[in-house]
């Protein structure tokens, strides 16, 4: 199995540290608002990776952290460093832990809708403060960190390998350093140094430490939680491309300074998702969350299918048109699967090829084309059925489960669905949505993008479970 390793910048034959066991850590969400589809693209990559490893008979232990404290950022409005969880909770008049609990649950629900396998451990940063303090103490003892006025910083200069992941070695990091140059950190000895512990005077959410009341830095959270649950050396560490620097670079520095062991064998990063060729941004109003897709009548699995059409290391351009195309294609697969007999046997040629391309750095666009090739081939139907079932273990598109839900549709439900299609074509989504609710109340759910055979509707209707 070949994987691209960001650290070596090349494709490598993947071999776990210990036999068939694989440890996988993914940087999870910061839980103060709904997770957008760009983040979910990253989590889908991890999910696919897990499923491919399983298809190769590896035994995977997967950990994804929940950041509920310490992911500081510079507020554009106030030009102050803020913890978004605390800030958002203050706005709503609830506690930060109440807020993060709500959004963690929402994240888990959304991930489930995308058929993302839940991590074996989903640790929260706020549950691991003691361990973080212990690690920071050791880094201080070893001379890799220093205290300044209630803050503790990591001394980047002391860690000789700093910059190897991102290429931002000391001396040529000026540009990217702007990203970490935080105005209030005036007590740092060097601009490249980063916070392990930050003084927190407001006490809304802070903990006692040998350096006074404070909160951990975001980077130390990941080092501590990954090593606690998976050991000092991980097989795979995954995350979005935007985390390479400084987050992952800093994770390496802290972890290796602490243990003296190599922290991660293979780094896997998912590229960005843009919307209509534009960077997602709140000011442009093009930051979409899963419920935006669902409210327009798309199933989350159509988005899952859509992500397969772009290799995870290439920039993905999200458009509604493309999502519509993905929904149509996926519905066609459901339709075909619904007509296949209960099957046994193999479709060797296609299955071998399928696994082969999965093992070529997760080539999902190719994998999809092999699925289609097989479905269109004149291979016996029962072999196709059995093969498709196995392929879906990796694809996670719930193919047979959904196909089974296909059912005859009563005339009155169809009439409503024609009406809804008409409204959608006219862009009257709110009214269309009301009709969708009506259909749902009649015991059916709606899935868009498919012509129901012999009828005029372009909507596929599935009976609710
Ligand atoms: Zn992380």
Short mmCIF file of C-alpha atoms and ligand atoms in Angstrom, two decimals:
data_model
loop_
_atom_site.label_atom_id
_atom_site.label_comp_id
_atom_site.label_asym_id
_atom_site.label_seq_id
_atom_site.Cartn_x
_atom_site.Cartn_y
_atom_site.Cartn_z
CA UNK A 1 0.00 0.00 0.00
CA UNK A 2 1.43 3.31 -1.06
CA UNK A 3 0.80 6.57 0.73
CA UNK A 4 2.12 10.04 0.11
CA UNK A 5 4.04 11.24 3.14
CA UNK A 6 4.10 15.02 3.54
CA UNK A 7 7.27 14.65 5.60
CA UNK A 8 9.34 13.00 2.86
CA UNK A 9 7.33 14.62 0.07
CA UNK A 10 7.04 11.35 -1.76
CA UNK A 11 5.01 8.21 -2.18
CA UNK A 12 6.14 5.55 0.24
CA UNK A 13 5.35 1.91 0.76
CA UNK A 14 3.36 1.94 3.97
CA UNK A 15 4.57 -0.38 6.71
CA UNK A 16 3.28 0.00 10.25
CA UNK A 17 5.64 0.16 13.20
CA UNK A 18 4.27 -3.04 14.65
CA UNK A 19 3.01 -5.79 12.37
CA UNK A 20 -0.60 -5.51 11.30
CA UNK A 21 -1.52 -2.91 13.91
CA UNK A 22 -1.91 0.67 12.74
CA UNK A 23 -2.24 3.78 14.89
CA UNK A 24 -4.03 6.70 13.29
CA UNK A 25 -4.50 10.17 14.75
CA UNK A 26 -6.56 12.91 13.14
CA UNK A 27 -6.75 16.52 14.27
CA UNK A 28 -10.42 16.95 14.98
CA UNK A 29 -12.70 19.96 15.05
CA UNK A 30 -12.69 23.03 17.25
CA UNK A 31 -16.21 22.92 18.59
CA UNK A 32 -17.76 26.38 18.74
CA UNK A 33 -19.88 26.29 15.57
CA UNK A 34 -21.00 23.82 12.91
CA UNK A 35 -18.22 22.07 11.04
CA UNK A 36 -18.13 23.07 7.37
CA UNK A 37 -17.91 20.76 4.39
CA UNK A 38 -14.23 21.55 3.83
CA UNK A 39 -13.40 20.06 7.23
CA UNK A 40 -15.62 17.12 6.50
CA UNK A 41 -13.64 16.49 3.35
CA UNK A 42 -10.60 15.98 5.61
CA UNK A 43 -12.48 13.65 7.94
CA UNK A 44 -13.75 11.69 4.95
CA UNK A 45 -10.13 11.18 3.88
CA UNK A 46 -9.36 9.68 7.28
CA UNK A 47 -12.44 7.51 7.01
CA UNK A 48 -11.46 6.20 3.59
CA UNK A 49 -7.93 5.60 4.82
CA UNK A 50 -9.26 3.56 7.73
CA UNK A 51 -11.47 1.52 5.46
CA UNK A 52 -8.63 0.90 2.99
CA UNK A 53 -6.31 -0.18 5.79
CA UNK A 54 -9.02 -2.57 6.92
CA UNK A 55 -9.38 -3.91 3.38
CA UNK A 56 -5.65 -4.64 3.58
CA UNK A 57 -6.29 -6.55 6.79
CA UNK A 58 -4.71 -4.03 9.09
CA UNK A 59 -6.10 -3.54 12.54
CA UNK A 60 -6.57 0.19 13.01
CA UNK A 61 -6.86 2.17 16.22
CA UNK A 62 -8.16 5.59 15.43
CA UNK A 63 -8.13 8.68 17.63
CA UNK A 64 -9.62 12.06 16.81
CA UNK A 65 -9.38 14.89 19.29
CA UNK A 66 -12.04 17.43 20.09
CA UNK A 67 -10.59 20.89 20.67
CA UNK A 68 -12.77 22.60 23.23
CA UNK A 69 -10.13 24.93 24.62
CA UNK A 70 -6.97 26.71 23.57
CA UNK A 71 -7.38 27.10 19.81
CA UNK A 72 -6.54 30.77 20.01
CA UNK A 73 -6.86 33.07 17.08
CA UNK A 74 -6.57 36.72 16.38
CA UNK A 75 -9.98 38.38 16.32
CA UNK A 76 -10.31 40.55 13.23
CA UNK A 77 -12.79 42.77 15.00
CA UNK A 78 -10.83 43.53 18.14
CA UNK A 79 -7.29 42.61 17.06
CA UNK A 80 -7.04 40.63 20.29
CA UNK A 81 -6.18 37.01 20.78
CA UNK A 82 -9.32 35.11 21.71
CA UNK A 83 -10.41 31.57 22.35
CA UNK A 84 -13.37 31.20 19.94
CA UNK A 85 -15.12 28.70 22.23
CA UNK A 86 -15.08 31.17 25.10
CA UNK A 87 -16.01 34.10 22.91
CA UNK A 88 -18.98 32.37 21.29
CA UNK A 89 -20.22 31.03 24.64
CA UNK A 90 -20.07 34.55 26.11
CA UNK A 91 -22.13 35.87 23.22
CA UNK A 92 -24.78 33.24 23.86
CA UNK A 93 -24.67 33.59 27.63
CA UNK A 94 -23.80 29.94 28.25
CA UNK A 95 -20.67 28.27 29.57
CA UNK A 96 -17.89 27.28 27.15
CA UNK A 97 -18.36 23.63 28.11
CA UNK A 98 -22.08 23.79 27.33
CA UNK A 99 -21.31 25.29 23.95
CA UNK A 100 -18.61 22.78 23.08
CA UNK A 101 -20.82 19.89 24.16
CA UNK A 102 -23.58 21.03 21.80
CA UNK A 103 -21.23 21.33 18.84
CA UNK A 104 -19.43 18.10 19.61
CA UNK A 105 -22.76 16.28 19.51
CA UNK A 106 -23.67 18.05 16.27
CA UNK A 107 -20.32 17.08 14.77
CA UNK A 108 -20.81 13.43 15.72
CA UNK A 109 -24.31 13.49 14.21
CA UNK A 110 -23.12 15.03 10.96
CA UNK A 111 -20.21 12.61 10.71
CA UNK A 112 -22.62 9.74 11.17
CA UNK A 113 -24.82 11.06 8.37
CA UNK A 114 -21.76 10.98 6.13
CA UNK A 115 -21.19 7.40 7.27
CA UNK A 116 -17.83 8.34 8.78
CA UNK A 117 -16.78 5.62 11.19
CA UNK A 118 -16.51 7.03 14.67
CA UNK A 119 -13.00 7.14 16.09
CA UNK A 120 -12.16 4.54 18.72
CA UNK A 121 -11.33 7.39 21.06
CA UNK A 122 -12.66 10.93 20.77
CA UNK A 123 -10.77 12.71 23.56
CA UNK A 124 -11.61 16.24 24.62
CA UNK A 125 -8.76 18.63 25.32
CA UNK A 126 -10.38 19.92 28.51
CA UNK A 127 -10.29 16.40 29.97
CA UNK A 128 -6.49 16.21 29.61
CA UNK A 129 -5.21 19.38 31.22
CA UNK A 130 -3.31 17.54 33.98
CA UNK A 131 -1.38 15.46 31.45
CA UNK A 132 -0.56 18.57 29.44
CA UNK A 133 0.79 20.33 32.52
CA UNK A 134 2.98 17.29 33.26
CA UNK A 135 4.39 17.31 29.72
CA UNK A 136 5.07 21.05 29.84
CA UNK A 137 6.95 20.57 33.14
CA UNK A 138 9.22 17.99 31.48
CA UNK A 139 9.85 20.28 28.51
CA UNK A 140 10.83 23.02 30.97
CA UNK A 141 13.14 20.63 32.82
CA UNK A 142 14.78 19.59 29.59
CA UNK A 143 15.40 23.19 28.63
CA UNK A 144 13.09 23.15 25.62
CA UNK A 145 10.73 25.66 27.16
CA UNK A 146 10.80 28.80 29.29
CA UNK A 147 8.33 30.67 31.39
CA UNK A 148 7.54 34.33 30.95
CA UNK A 149 4.95 36.09 33.05
CA UNK A 150 2.58 33.15 33.49
CA UNK A 151 3.06 31.93 29.91
CA UNK A 152 5.23 29.02 28.87
CA UNK A 153 6.83 29.00 25.42
CA UNK A 154 8.58 26.33 23.42
CA UNK A 155 12.10 27.38 22.45
CA UNK A 156 12.13 26.59 18.75
CA UNK A 157 15.84 27.30 18.31
CA UNK A 158 16.70 24.45 20.67
CA UNK A 159 14.93 21.85 18.52
CA UNK A 160 17.36 21.31 15.66
CA UNK A 161 14.95 19.51 13.34
CA UNK A 162 12.36 22.28 13.42
CA UNK A 163 10.83 22.99 10.03
CA UNK A 164 11.39 19.62 8.37
CA UNK A 165 7.71 18.93 7.76
CA UNK A 166 6.75 22.30 6.35
CA UNK A 167 10.08 23.51 5.04
CA UNK A 168 9.86 26.49 7.38
CA UNK A 169 13.26 26.02 8.89
CA UNK A 170 14.62 28.82 11.01
CA UNK A 171 16.10 31.53 8.88
CA UNK A 172 13.62 31.20 6.04
CA UNK A 173 10.36 31.35 7.81
CA UNK A 174 9.74 35.07 7.70
CA UNK A 175 6.61 34.96 5.55
CA UNK A 176 4.79 32.20 7.28
CA UNK A 177 5.80 33.52 10.61
CA UNK A 178 3.32 36.30 10.10
CA UNK A 179 0.71 33.65 10.70
CA UNK A 180 1.97 33.02 14.20
CA UNK A 181 3.14 36.49 15.10
CA UNK A 182 0.54 37.27 17.67
CA UNK A 183 0.58 40.81 18.88
CA UNK A 184 0.10 40.15 22.59
CA UNK A 185 2.90 37.64 22.87
CA UNK A 186 5.46 40.34 23.46
CA UNK A 187 7.23 38.32 26.15
CA UNK A 188 8.53 35.68 23.73
CA UNK A 189 12.30 35.50 23.35
CA UNK A 190 12.02 34.67 19.69
CA UNK A 191 9.17 35.19 17.24
CA UNK A 192 9.28 31.56 16.19
CA UNK A 193 8.60 30.35 19.75
CA UNK A 194 5.08 29.18 20.41
CA UNK A 195 2.90 28.93 23.49
CA UNK A 196 2.59 25.68 25.43
CA UNK A 197 0.66 27.35 28.22
CA UNK A 198 -1.09 30.69 28.17
CA UNK A 199 -1.93 32.83 31.11
CA UNK A 200 -5.67 33.37 31.41
CA UNK A 201 -6.75 36.17 33.65
CA UNK A 202 -10.47 36.00 33.03
CA UNK A 203 -10.88 32.57 34.63
CA UNK A 204 -13.96 31.78 32.54
CA UNK A 205 -12.27 28.59 31.54
CA UNK A 206 -8.82 28.21 33.01
CA UNK A 207 -6.91 25.80 35.18
CA UNK A 208 -4.42 26.03 37.99
CA UNK A 209 -0.84 25.29 37.06
CA UNK A 210 2.65 25.86 38.46
CA UNK A 211 2.64 29.06 36.36
CA UNK A 212 -0.69 30.35 37.61
CA UNK A 213 -4.16 30.17 36.14
CA UNK A 214 -4.09 29.44 32.44
CA UNK A 215 -4.94 27.24 29.48
CA UNK A 216 -2.88 24.93 27.30
CA UNK A 217 -1.86 25.87 23.77
CA UNK A 218 -3.60 24.08 20.92
CA UNK A 219 -0.49 22.24 19.68
CA UNK A 220 0.35 20.61 23.01
CA UNK A 221 -3.18 19.19 23.20
CA UNK A 222 -2.62 17.06 20.12
CA UNK A 223 0.82 15.87 21.19
CA UNK A 224 -0.43 14.83 24.61
CA UNK A 225 -3.67 13.16 23.50
CA UNK A 226 -2.14 11.31 20.57
CA UNK A 227 0.72 9.92 22.67
CA UNK A 228 -1.58 9.04 25.55
CA UNK A 229 -3.86 6.87 23.45
CA UNK A 230 -1.54 5.66 20.71
CA UNK A 231 2.00 5.65 22.11
CA UNK A 232 4.99 7.89 21.53
CA UNK A 233 5.33 7.00 17.84
CA UNK A 234 2.29 7.02 15.55
CA UNK A 235 1.97 5.27 12.23
CA UNK A 236 -0.21 7.92 10.62
CA UNK A 237 -1.12 11.46 11.57
CA UNK A 238 -3.78 13.07 9.40
CA UNK A 239 -5.31 16.48 9.05
CA UNK A 240 -6.11 19.32 6.70
CA UNK A 241 -3.36 20.85 4.60
CA UNK A 242 -3.70 24.11 6.53
CA UNK A 243 -2.42 22.37 9.66
CA UNK A 244 1.04 21.54 8.28
CA UNK A 245 2.38 24.80 9.64
CA UNK A 246 2.54 25.74 12.38
CA UNK A 247 0.29 23.14 14.08
CA UNK A 248 1.90 19.89 12.95
CA UNK A 249 5.40 21.33 12.87
CA UNK A 250 4.95 22.33 16.50
CA UNK A 251 3.47 18.95 17.43
CA UNK A 252 6.64 17.28 16.09
CA UNK A 253 8.92 19.66 17.98
CA UNK A 254 7.19 19.18 21.34
CA UNK A 255 6.71 15.44 21.04
CA UNK A 256 10.21 14.63 19.85
CA UNK A 257 11.80 17.00 22.35
CA UNK A 258 9.86 15.14 25.03
CA UNK A 259 10.49 11.54 24.02
CA UNK A 260 13.55 11.58 21.80
CA UNK A 261 11.61 9.24 19.47
CA UNK A 262 10.25 9.89 16.01
CA UNK A 263 6.72 11.17 16.54
CA UNK A 264 5.00 10.22 13.28
CA UNK A 265 5.93 7.87 10.48
CA UNK A 266 3.52 9.03 7.80
CA UNK A 267 1.84 12.44 7.55
CA UNK A 268 -1.33 12.53 5.46
CA UNK A 269 -2.82 15.90 4.53
CA UNK A 270 -6.04 16.63 2.68
CA UNK A 271 -6.09 19.60 0.37
CA UNK A 272 -8.52 22.52 0.49
CA UNK A 273 -12.10 22.67 -0.63
CA UNK A 274 -13.13 25.80 -2.49
CA UNK A 275 -16.64 26.83 -3.44
CA UNK A 276 -17.24 27.89 -7.05
CA UNK A 277 -13.45 28.39 -7.36
CA UNK A 278 -13.42 30.74 -4.38
CA UNK A 279 -11.93 30.28 -0.95
CA UNK A 280 -14.65 29.65 1.61
CA UNK A 281 -15.12 32.65 3.83
CA UNK A 282 -17.82 33.90 6.11
CA UNK A 283 -17.74 37.36 4.60
CA UNK A 284 -18.56 35.90 1.20
CA UNK A 285 -21.29 33.75 2.69
CA UNK A 286 -20.01 30.63 0.95
CA UNK A 287 -19.16 28.55 4.00
CA UNK A 288 -21.48 25.58 3.73
CA UNK A 289 -22.34 23.10 6.43
CA UNK A 290 -23.96 19.72 6.01
CA UNK A 291 -27.46 20.94 6.80
CA UNK A 292 -27.20 23.48 3.94
CA UNK A 293 -26.86 20.53 1.59
CA UNK A 294 -29.62 18.56 3.28
CA UNK A 295 -31.97 21.56 3.20
CA UNK A 296 -31.53 21.75 -0.53
CA UNK A 297 -32.63 18.15 -0.77
CA UNK A 298 -29.27 16.43 -1.09
CA UNK A 299 -28.32 13.39 0.87
CA UNK A 300 -25.04 13.63 2.84
CA UNK A 301 -23.85 10.53 0.99
CA UNK A 302 -24.06 12.45 -2.29
CA UNK A 303 -21.45 14.79 -0.83
CA UNK A 304 -19.41 11.76 0.18
CA UNK A 305 -19.61 10.52 -3.41
CA UNK A 306 -18.67 13.98 -4.69
CA UNK A 307 -15.46 14.04 -2.65
CA UNK A 308 -14.36 10.82 -4.37
CA UNK A 309 -14.28 12.58 -7.69
CA UNK A 310 -11.21 14.60 -6.66
CA UNK A 311 -8.04 13.04 -5.30
CA UNK A 312 -7.59 14.02 -1.66
CA UNK A 313 -4.32 15.83 -2.37
CA UNK A 314 -5.84 17.97 -5.12
CA UNK A 315 -7.87 21.08 -4.45
CA UNK A 316 -11.57 20.25 -4.64
CA UNK A 317 -13.98 22.72 -6.17
CA UNK A 318 -17.45 22.41 -4.71
CA UNK A 319 -20.34 23.53 -6.92
CA UNK A 320 -24.04 22.81 -6.60
CA UNK A 321 -23.99 21.55 -10.14
CA UNK A 322 -21.27 19.04 -9.29
CA UNK A 323 -23.19 17.94 -6.20
CA UNK A 324 -26.25 17.45 -8.35
CA UNK A 325 -24.21 15.32 -10.74
CA UNK A 326 -22.85 13.27 -7.84
CA UNK A 327 -26.37 12.75 -6.48
CA UNK A 328 -27.60 11.57 -9.88
CA UNK A 329 -24.69 9.16 -10.26
CA UNK A 330 -25.13 7.79 -6.76
CA UNK A 331 -28.85 7.34 -7.22
CA UNK A 332 -28.11 5.45 -10.39
CA UNK A 333 -25.88 3.09 -8.42
CA UNK A 334 -28.70 2.58 -5.89
CA UNK A 335 -31.05 1.90 -8.74
CA UNK A 336 -28.76 -0.66 -10.35
CA UNK A 337 -28.05 -2.30 -6.99
CA UNK A 338 -31.77 -2.56 -6.30
CA UNK A 339 -32.16 -4.68 -9.41
CA UNK A 340 -29.24 -6.98 -8.73
CA UNK A 341 -30.00 -10.41 -7.32
CA UNK A 342 -28.65 -11.59 -3.99
CA UNK A 343 -25.17 -12.49 -5.07
CA UNK A 344 -22.26 -14.71 -4.38
CA UNK A 345 -18.90 -15.05 -6.04
CA UNK A 346 -16.29 -12.58 -7.18
CA UNK A 347 -15.63 -10.12 -9.95
CA UNK A 348 -11.91 -10.74 -9.70
CA UNK A 349 -10.68 -8.52 -12.46
CA UNK A 350 -12.48 -5.47 -11.09
CA UNK A 351 -11.95 -6.21 -7.42
CA UNK A 352 -8.22 -6.67 -7.83
CA UNK A 353 -7.99 -3.45 -9.80
CA UNK A 354 -10.19 -1.66 -7.25
CA UNK A 355 -7.91 -2.58 -4.33
CA UNK A 356 -4.88 -1.78 -6.44
CA UNK A 357 -5.93 1.82 -7.07
CA UNK A 358 -7.02 2.27 -3.46
CA UNK A 359 -3.54 1.23 -2.50
CA UNK A 360 -2.07 3.80 -4.84
CA UNK A 361 -2.37 6.68 -2.40
CA UNK A 362 -6.15 6.36 -2.16
CA UNK A 363 -7.01 6.98 -5.78
CA UNK A 364 -10.75 7.35 -5.31
CA UNK A 365 -11.51 8.88 -8.73
CA UNK A 366 -10.03 5.75 -10.30
CA UNK A 367 -11.79 3.49 -7.82
CA UNK A 368 -15.13 5.01 -8.79
CA UNK A 369 -14.45 4.50 -12.47
CA UNK A 370 -13.72 0.84 -11.80
CA UNK A 371 -17.03 0.48 -9.98
CA UNK A 372 -18.82 1.92 -13.01
CA UNK A 373 -16.84 -0.24 -15.40
CA UNK A 374 -17.91 -3.30 -13.47
CA UNK A 375 -21.55 -2.28 -13.29
CA UNK A 376 -21.63 -1.68 -17.04
CA UNK A 377 -19.79 -4.89 -17.87
CA UNK A 378 -21.45 -8.14 -18.87
CA UNK A 379 -20.17 -9.92 -15.77
CA UNK A 380 -22.86 -12.13 -14.20
CA UNK A 381 -25.20 -10.06 -12.03
CA UNK A 382 -24.75 -12.12 -8.92
CA UNK A 383 -20.99 -11.69 -9.05
CA UNK A 384 -21.47 -7.98 -9.53
CA UNK A 385 -23.74 -7.86 -6.52
CA UNK A 386 -21.27 -9.64 -4.27
CA UNK A 387 -18.37 -7.54 -5.50
CA UNK A 388 -20.28 -4.29 -5.09
CA UNK A 389 -21.12 -5.24 -1.54
CA UNK A 390 -17.43 -5.70 -0.76
CA UNK A 391 -16.46 -2.50 -2.57
CA UNK A 392 -19.00 -0.60 -0.53
CA UNK A 393 -17.18 -1.60 2.66
CA UNK A 394 -14.61 0.92 1.49
CA UNK A 395 -16.88 3.34 -0.36
CA UNK A 396 -19.25 3.62 2.59
CA UNK A 397 -22.14 4.68 0.34
CA UNK A 398 -24.68 2.35 2.00
CA UNK A 399 -25.50 1.02 -1.44
CA UNK A 400 -27.62 -2.01 -0.65
CA UNK A 401 -29.17 -0.57 2.45
CA UNK A 402 -30.45 2.39 0.44
CA UNK A 403 -31.41 0.32 -2.59
CA UNK A 404 -33.54 -1.83 -0.34
CA UNK A 405 -35.50 1.16 0.79
CA UNK A 406 -36.68 1.78 -2.77
CA UNK A 407 -40.34 1.26 -2.88
CA UNK A 408 -43.52 1.84 -4.88
CA UNK A 409 -44.69 5.36 -4.47
CA UNK A 410 -48.36 6.27 -4.04
CA UNK A 411 -49.80 8.71 -6.56
CA UNK A 412 -50.49 11.47 -4.02
CA UNK A 413 -46.88 11.44 -2.87
CA UNK A 414 -45.70 11.59 -6.47
CA UNK A 415 -47.95 14.58 -7.13
CA UNK A 416 -46.38 16.43 -4.24
CA UNK A 417 -42.98 15.58 -5.53
CA UNK A 418 -43.75 16.97 -9.04
CA UNK A 419 -44.87 20.15 -7.39
CA UNK A 420 -41.70 20.31 -5.36
CA UNK A 421 -39.51 19.77 -8.44
CA UNK A 422 -41.27 22.64 -10.16
CA UNK A 423 -40.66 24.93 -7.19
CA UNK A 424 -37.00 23.95 -7.01
CA UNK A 425 -36.55 24.69 -10.70
CA UNK A 426 -37.98 28.13 -10.07
CA UNK A 427 -35.57 28.57 -7.17
CA UNK A 428 -38.39 28.73 -4.59
CA UNK A 429 -36.54 26.57 -2.13
CA UNK A 430 -38.46 27.54 0.96
CA UNK A 431 -41.77 26.39 -0.46
CA UNK A 432 -40.09 23.31 -1.91
CA UNK A 433 -38.75 22.56 1.52
CA UNK A 434 -42.20 22.77 3.05
CA UNK A 435 -43.39 20.16 0.60
CA UNK A 436 -40.45 17.97 1.43
CA UNK A 437 -41.50 18.07 5.07
CA UNK A 438 -45.02 17.17 4.04
CA UNK A 439 -43.75 14.16 2.11
CA UNK A 440 -41.62 13.15 5.06
CA UNK A 441 -44.63 13.37 7.33
CA UNK A 442 -46.38 10.93 5.02
CA UNK A 443 -43.65 8.44 5.79
CA UNK A 444 -41.34 8.98 2.83
CA UNK A 445 -38.01 10.64 2.43
CA UNK A 446 -36.84 12.46 -0.63
CA UNK A 447 -33.62 12.04 -2.48
CA UNK A 448 -32.98 14.26 -5.45
CA UNK A 449 -31.51 13.83 -8.85
CA UNK A 450 -33.05 10.75 -10.35
CA UNK A 451 -35.81 10.07 -12.84
CA UNK A 452 -38.30 7.60 -11.43
CA UNK A 453 -38.96 5.10 -14.15
CA UNK A 454 -42.02 5.74 -16.28
CA UNK A 455 -43.05 8.82 -14.28
CA UNK A 456 -42.51 12.45 -14.95
CA UNK A 457 -40.83 13.26 -11.68
CA UNK A 458 -37.14 13.86 -11.37
CA UNK A 459 -37.16 13.03 -7.72
CA UNK A 460 -36.48 9.72 -6.21
CA UNK A 461 -38.56 8.90 -3.18
CA UNK A 462 -37.56 6.44 -0.55
CA UNK A 463 -39.74 5.01 2.11
CA UNK A 464 -38.62 6.01 5.54
CA UNK A 465 -37.31 3.34 7.81
ZN1 LIG B 1 -3.91 18.65 16.05
#
